[in-house]
Amino acid sequence: SFDTATDDGLRNRALLEFLAATGCRVSELVALDRDKLELDQRAVNPKDGVRIADELTVFGKGSRYRRVFLRMRAREWLERYLRSRKDKDPALFITGRKKEGGSYRMSVKMAQTIVAEAAKRAGLAESVSPHWLRHAAITSWATQMNVPAAQRLAGHRNVATTSRYLGSTDAELKELYKKRFG
């Protein structure tokens, strides 16, 4: 859990929720700029504050764009995080340390550290990384929707790439077989 009374805590929670919801690669996450978030057009009243739409476009691997979708919980945490920011840095996720060129953009390494430390605090035994969250999202999409949908959401050109994320244990395979064929 994060101390969401702090700016870093809000940022870290928003980052985790974003990764879990979108299955984005960590490189896609840290490359995102605030102006790439689409505002919810229903937020016509200034007192509505920052209202994020439920989808956005990310620039990913292979220099390709794709749409990703945000669950309500991820949107709410992103909105809280963005409302707390007073800076003008274009990066969606920032740190307190200025980089060469004057940006406060978060590095891949820092995002990985945030995820790993959150997993440790949660008492998870295994090593958790942004890619682990991506793997979990893709597996969930494939099992709850279908593999072609998971392929598109993951931004994979080839369905074989998506299928690699779906490796079943022998016990899972046996259970599936029994359910289907008795």
mmCIF file of C-alpha atoms in Angstrom:
data_model
loop_
_atom_site.group_PDB
_atom_site.id
_atom_site.type_symbol
_atom_site.label_atom_id
_atom_site.label_comp_id
_atom_site.label_asym_id
_atom_site.label_seq_id
_atom_site.Cartn_x
_atom_site.Cartn_y
_atom_site.Cartn_z
ATOM 1 C CA SER A 1 0.000 0.000 0.000
ATOM 2 C CA PHE A 2 1.051 3.564 -0.569
ATOM 3 C CA ASP A 3 0.755 6.651 1.591
ATOM 4 C CA THR A 4 -1.581 8.441 -0.793
ATOM 5 C CA ALA A 5 -1.476 11.531 1.407
ATOM 6 C CA THR A 6 1.905 12.222 -0.243
ATOM 7 C CA ASP A 7 2.591 13.196 -3.858
ATOM 8 C CA ASP A 8 4.903 10.205 -4.327
ATOM 9 C CA GLY A 9 2.318 7.850 -2.844
ATOM 10 C CA LEU A 10 -0.383 9.148 -5.184
ATOM 11 C CA ARG A 11 1.955 8.845 -8.159
ATOM 12 C CA ASN A 12 3.002 5.318 -7.234
ATOM 13 C CA ARG A 13 -0.578 4.125 -6.755
ATOM 14 C CA ALA A 14 -1.620 5.701 -10.079
ATOM 15 C CA LEU A 15 1.360 4.060 -11.794
ATOM 16 C CA LEU A 16 0.518 0.618 -10.422
ATOM 17 C CA GLU A 17 -3.172 0.923 -11.305
ATOM 18 C CA PHE A 18 -2.281 2.138 -14.805
ATOM 19 C CA LEU A 19 0.086 -0.763 -15.478
ATOM 20 C CA ALA A 20 -2.351 -3.353 -14.116
ATOM 21 C CA ALA A 21 -5.248 -1.974 -16.176
ATOM 22 C CA THR A 22 -3.478 -1.403 -19.477
ATOM 23 C CA GLY A 23 -0.803 -4.080 -19.617
ATOM 24 C CA CYS A 24 1.527 -1.420 -21.016
ATOM 25 C CA ARG A 25 5.209 -2.041 -21.334
ATOM 26 C CA VAL A 26 7.217 -0.026 -18.810
ATOM 27 C CA SER A 27 8.912 1.835 -21.688
ATOM 28 C CA GLU A 28 5.472 2.881 -22.975
ATOM 29 C CA LEU A 29 4.467 4.058 -19.509
ATOM 30 C CA VAL A 30 7.468 6.305 -18.912
ATOM 31 C CA ALA A 31 7.256 7.748 -22.443
ATOM 32 C CA LEU A 32 3.665 8.942 -21.961
ATOM 33 C CA ASP A 33 2.988 12.651 -21.796
ATOM 34 C CA ARG A 34 0.079 14.209 -19.953
ATOM 35 C CA ASP A 35 -1.354 15.662 -23.155
ATOM 36 C CA LYS A 36 -1.763 12.128 -24.538
ATOM 37 C CA LEU A 37 -4.464 11.424 -21.963
ATOM 38 C CA GLU A 38 -7.796 12.090 -23.527
ATOM 39 C CA LEU A 39 -10.153 14.126 -21.446
ATOM 40 C CA ASP A 40 -13.624 12.832 -20.803
ATOM 41 C CA GLN A 41 -15.873 14.983 -22.977
ATOM 42 C CA ARG A 42 -18.663 14.745 -20.403
ATOM 43 C CA ALA A 43 -16.584 16.906 -18.052
ATOM 44 C CA VAL A 44 -17.930 20.194 -19.379
ATOM 45 C CA ASN A 45 -17.969 21.996 -16.062
ATOM 46 C CA PRO A 46 -14.634 23.415 -14.793
ATOM 47 C CA LYS A 47 -15.448 22.189 -11.294
ATOM 48 C CA ASP A 48 -15.357 18.640 -12.689
ATOM 49 C CA GLY A 49 -11.573 19.043 -12.630
ATOM 50 C CA VAL A 50 -9.388 16.557 -14.468
ATOM 51 C CA ARG A 51 -11.563 13.852 -15.982
ATOM 52 C CA ILE A 52 -9.788 11.223 -18.034
ATOM 53 C CA ALA A 53 -11.473 9.239 -20.792
ATOM 54 C CA ASP A 54 -11.487 5.461 -20.575
ATOM 55 C CA GLU A 55 -8.973 4.950 -23.383
ATOM 56 C CA LEU A 56 -5.795 6.422 -24.792
ATOM 57 C CA THR A 57 -3.241 5.819 -27.514
ATOM 58 C CA VAL A 58 0.255 4.641 -26.641
ATOM 59 C CA PHE A 59 3.301 4.546 -28.892
ATOM 60 C CA GLY A 60 4.801 1.132 -28.473
ATOM 61 C CA LYS A 61 7.278 -1.447 -29.578
ATOM 62 C CA GLY A 62 7.928 -1.587 -33.296
ATOM 63 C CA SER A 63 7.074 2.124 -33.576
ATOM 64 C CA ARG A 64 3.362 1.317 -33.631
ATOM 65 C CA TYR A 65 0.428 3.026 -31.983
ATOM 66 C CA ARG A 66 -2.317 1.138 -30.193
ATOM 67 C CA ARG A 67 -5.336 1.867 -28.030
ATOM 68 C CA VAL A 68 -5.327 0.887 -24.373
ATOM 69 C CA PHE A 69 -8.277 1.023 -22.030
ATOM 70 C CA LEU A 70 -8.520 2.176 -18.438
ATOM 71 C CA ARG A 71 -10.673 0.645 -15.747
ATOM 72 C CA MET A 72 -12.557 3.106 -13.585
ATOM 73 C CA ARG A 73 -10.217 2.553 -10.628
ATOM 74 C CA ALA A 74 -7.138 3.351 -12.735
ATOM 75 C CA ARG A 75 -8.809 6.489 -14.090
ATOM 76 C CA GLU A 76 -9.723 7.659 -10.591
ATOM 77 C CA TRP A 77 -6.154 7.258 -9.308
ATOM 78 C CA LEU A 78 -4.702 8.998 -12.382
ATOM 79 C CA GLU A 79 -7.117 11.887 -11.908
ATOM 80 C CA ARG A 80 -6.179 12.225 -8.224
ATOM 81 C CA TYR A 81 -2.493 12.145 -9.099
ATOM 82 C CA LEU A 82 -2.829 14.741 -11.860
ATOM 83 C CA ARG A 83 -4.906 17.065 -9.667
ATOM 84 C CA SER A 84 -2.096 16.987 -7.083
ATOM 85 C CA ARG A 85 0.580 18.067 -9.568
ATOM 86 C CA LYS A 86 1.529 21.731 -9.689
ATOM 87 C CA ASP A 87 4.353 21.455 -12.238
ATOM 88 C CA LYS A 88 4.313 22.038 -15.990
ATOM 89 C CA ASP A 89 6.434 19.011 -16.961
ATOM 90 C CA PRO A 90 4.853 17.256 -19.949
ATOM 91 C CA ALA A 91 5.682 13.750 -18.670
ATOM 92 C CA LEU A 92 2.785 11.792 -17.189
ATOM 93 C CA PHE A 93 4.936 10.176 -14.502
ATOM 94 C CA ILE A 94 7.665 12.319 -12.955
ATOM 95 C CA THR A 95 10.222 12.255 -10.150
ATOM 96 C CA GLY A 96 11.711 14.966 -7.988
ATOM 97 C CA ARG A 97 15.018 14.740 -9.820
ATOM 98 C CA LYS A 98 15.631 16.825 -12.949
ATOM 99 C CA LYS A 99 17.209 14.974 -15.860
ATOM 100 C CA GLU A 100 19.427 16.255 -18.630
ATOM 101 C CA GLY A 101 17.309 18.512 -20.789
ATOM 102 C CA GLY A 102 15.315 19.785 -17.821
ATOM 103 C CA SER A 103 12.594 17.129 -17.594
ATOM 104 C CA TYR A 104 11.522 15.301 -14.470
ATOM 105 C CA ARG A 105 10.354 12.265 -16.477
ATOM 106 C CA MET A 106 10.495 8.988 -14.571
ATOM 107 C CA SER A 107 13.031 6.397 -15.726
ATOM 108 C CA VAL A 108 12.286 2.758 -16.511
ATOM 109 C CA LYS A 109 14.468 1.756 -13.548
ATOM 110 C CA MET A 110 12.489 3.903 -11.119
ATOM 111 C CA ALA A 111 9.157 2.499 -12.342
ATOM 112 C CA GLN A 112 10.546 -1.021 -11.893
ATOM 113 C CA THR A 113 11.680 -0.165 -8.364
ATOM 114 C CA ILE A 114 8.268 1.273 -7.427
ATOM 115 C CA VAL A 115 6.510 -1.914 -8.556
ATOM 116 C CA ALA A 116 9.025 -4.243 -6.861
ATOM 117 C CA GLU A 117 8.878 -2.348 -3.559
ATOM 118 C CA ALA A 118 5.065 -2.304 -3.607
ATOM 119 C CA ALA A 119 5.039 -6.078 -4.096
ATOM 120 C CA LYS A 120 7.433 -6.552 -1.180
ATOM 121 C CA ARG A 121 5.288 -4.361 1.084
ATOM 122 C CA ALA A 122 2.249 -6.396 0.033
ATOM 123 C CA GLY A 123 4.058 -9.541 1.162
ATOM 124 C CA LEU A 124 4.296 -11.159 -2.263
ATOM 125 C CA ALA A 125 6.925 -13.870 -2.263
ATOM 126 C CA GLU A 126 7.752 -13.759 -5.935
ATOM 127 C CA SER A 127 9.569 -11.016 -7.749
ATOM 128 C CA VAL A 128 7.043 -8.610 -9.262
ATOM 129 C CA SER A 129 7.964 -6.225 -12.051
ATOM 130 C CA PRO A 130 6.087 -4.073 -14.557
ATOM 131 C CA HIS A 131 6.466 -6.948 -17.027
ATOM 132 C CA TRP A 132 4.905 -9.320 -14.481
ATOM 133 C CA LEU A 133 1.881 -6.973 -14.376
ATOM 134 C CA ARG A 134 1.797 -6.952 -18.199
ATOM 135 C CA HIS A 135 1.919 -10.752 -18.216
ATOM 136 C CA ALA A 136 -0.956 -10.920 -15.713
ATOM 137 C CA ALA A 137 -3.061 -8.497 -17.783
ATOM 138 C CA ILE A 138 -2.494 -10.402 -21.039
ATOM 139 C CA THR A 139 -3.290 -13.735 -19.385
ATOM 140 C CA SER A 140 -6.477 -12.273 -17.921
ATOM 141 C CA TRP A 141 -7.591 -10.826 -21.274
ATOM 142 C CA ALA A 142 -6.926 -14.102 -23.079
ATOM 143 C CA THR A 143 -8.846 -16.199 -20.559
ATOM 144 C CA GLN A 144 -11.718 -13.784 -19.952
ATOM 145 C CA MET A 145 -12.135 -12.578 -23.548
ATOM 146 C CA ASN A 146 -10.135 -14.435 -26.198
ATOM 147 C CA VAL A 147 -6.599 -14.691 -27.546
ATOM 148 C CA PRO A 148 -7.120 -12.409 -30.598
ATOM 149 C CA ALA A 149 -8.490 -9.661 -28.312
ATOM 150 C CA ALA A 150 -5.530 -10.113 -25.955
ATOM 151 C CA GLN A 151 -3.179 -9.942 -28.943
ATOM 152 C CA ARG A 152 -4.588 -6.568 -30.025
ATOM 153 C CA LEU A 153 -4.648 -5.155 -26.497
ATOM 154 C CA ALA A 154 -1.038 -6.251 -25.931
ATOM 155 C CA GLY A 155 0.122 -4.771 -29.226
ATOM 156 C CA HIS A 156 1.519 -8.052 -30.523
ATOM 157 C CA ARG A 157 1.875 -8.477 -34.293
ATOM 158 C CA ASN A 158 1.823 -12.250 -34.043
ATOM 159 C CA VAL A 159 -0.630 -14.373 -32.069
ATOM 160 C CA ALA A 160 2.233 -16.748 -31.224
ATOM 161 C CA THR A 161 3.781 -13.984 -29.116
ATOM 162 C CA THR A 162 0.558 -13.659 -27.129
ATOM 163 C CA SER A 163 0.278 -17.428 -26.772
ATOM 164 C CA ARG A 164 3.660 -17.538 -25.015
ATOM 165 C CA TYR A 165 2.067 -15.617 -22.150
ATOM 166 C CA LEU A 166 -0.518 -18.350 -21.684
ATOM 167 C CA GLY A 167 1.649 -21.284 -20.677
ATOM 168 C CA SER A 168 -0.383 -23.575 -18.454
ATOM 169 C CA THR A 169 0.969 -25.836 -15.758
ATOM 170 C CA ASP A 170 0.287 -29.553 -16.117
ATOM 171 C CA ALA A 171 -2.277 -29.308 -13.303
ATOM 172 C CA GLU A 172 -4.124 -26.466 -15.064
ATOM 173 C CA LEU A 173 -4.022 -28.356 -18.349
ATOM 174 C CA LYS A 174 -5.407 -31.504 -16.703
ATOM 175 C CA GLU A 175 -8.231 -29.519 -15.072
ATOM 176 C CA LEU A 176 -9.160 -27.894 -18.395
ATOM 177 C CA TYR A 177 -9.095 -31.265 -20.131
ATOM 178 C CA LYS A 178 -11.330 -32.856 -17.472
ATOM 179 C CA LYS A 179 -13.836 -29.992 -17.670
ATOM 180 C CA ARG A 180 -14.059 -30.266 -21.444
ATOM 181 C CA PHE A 181 -13.811 -34.005 -22.032
ATOM 182 C CA GLY A 182 -14.703 -35.569 -18.680
#
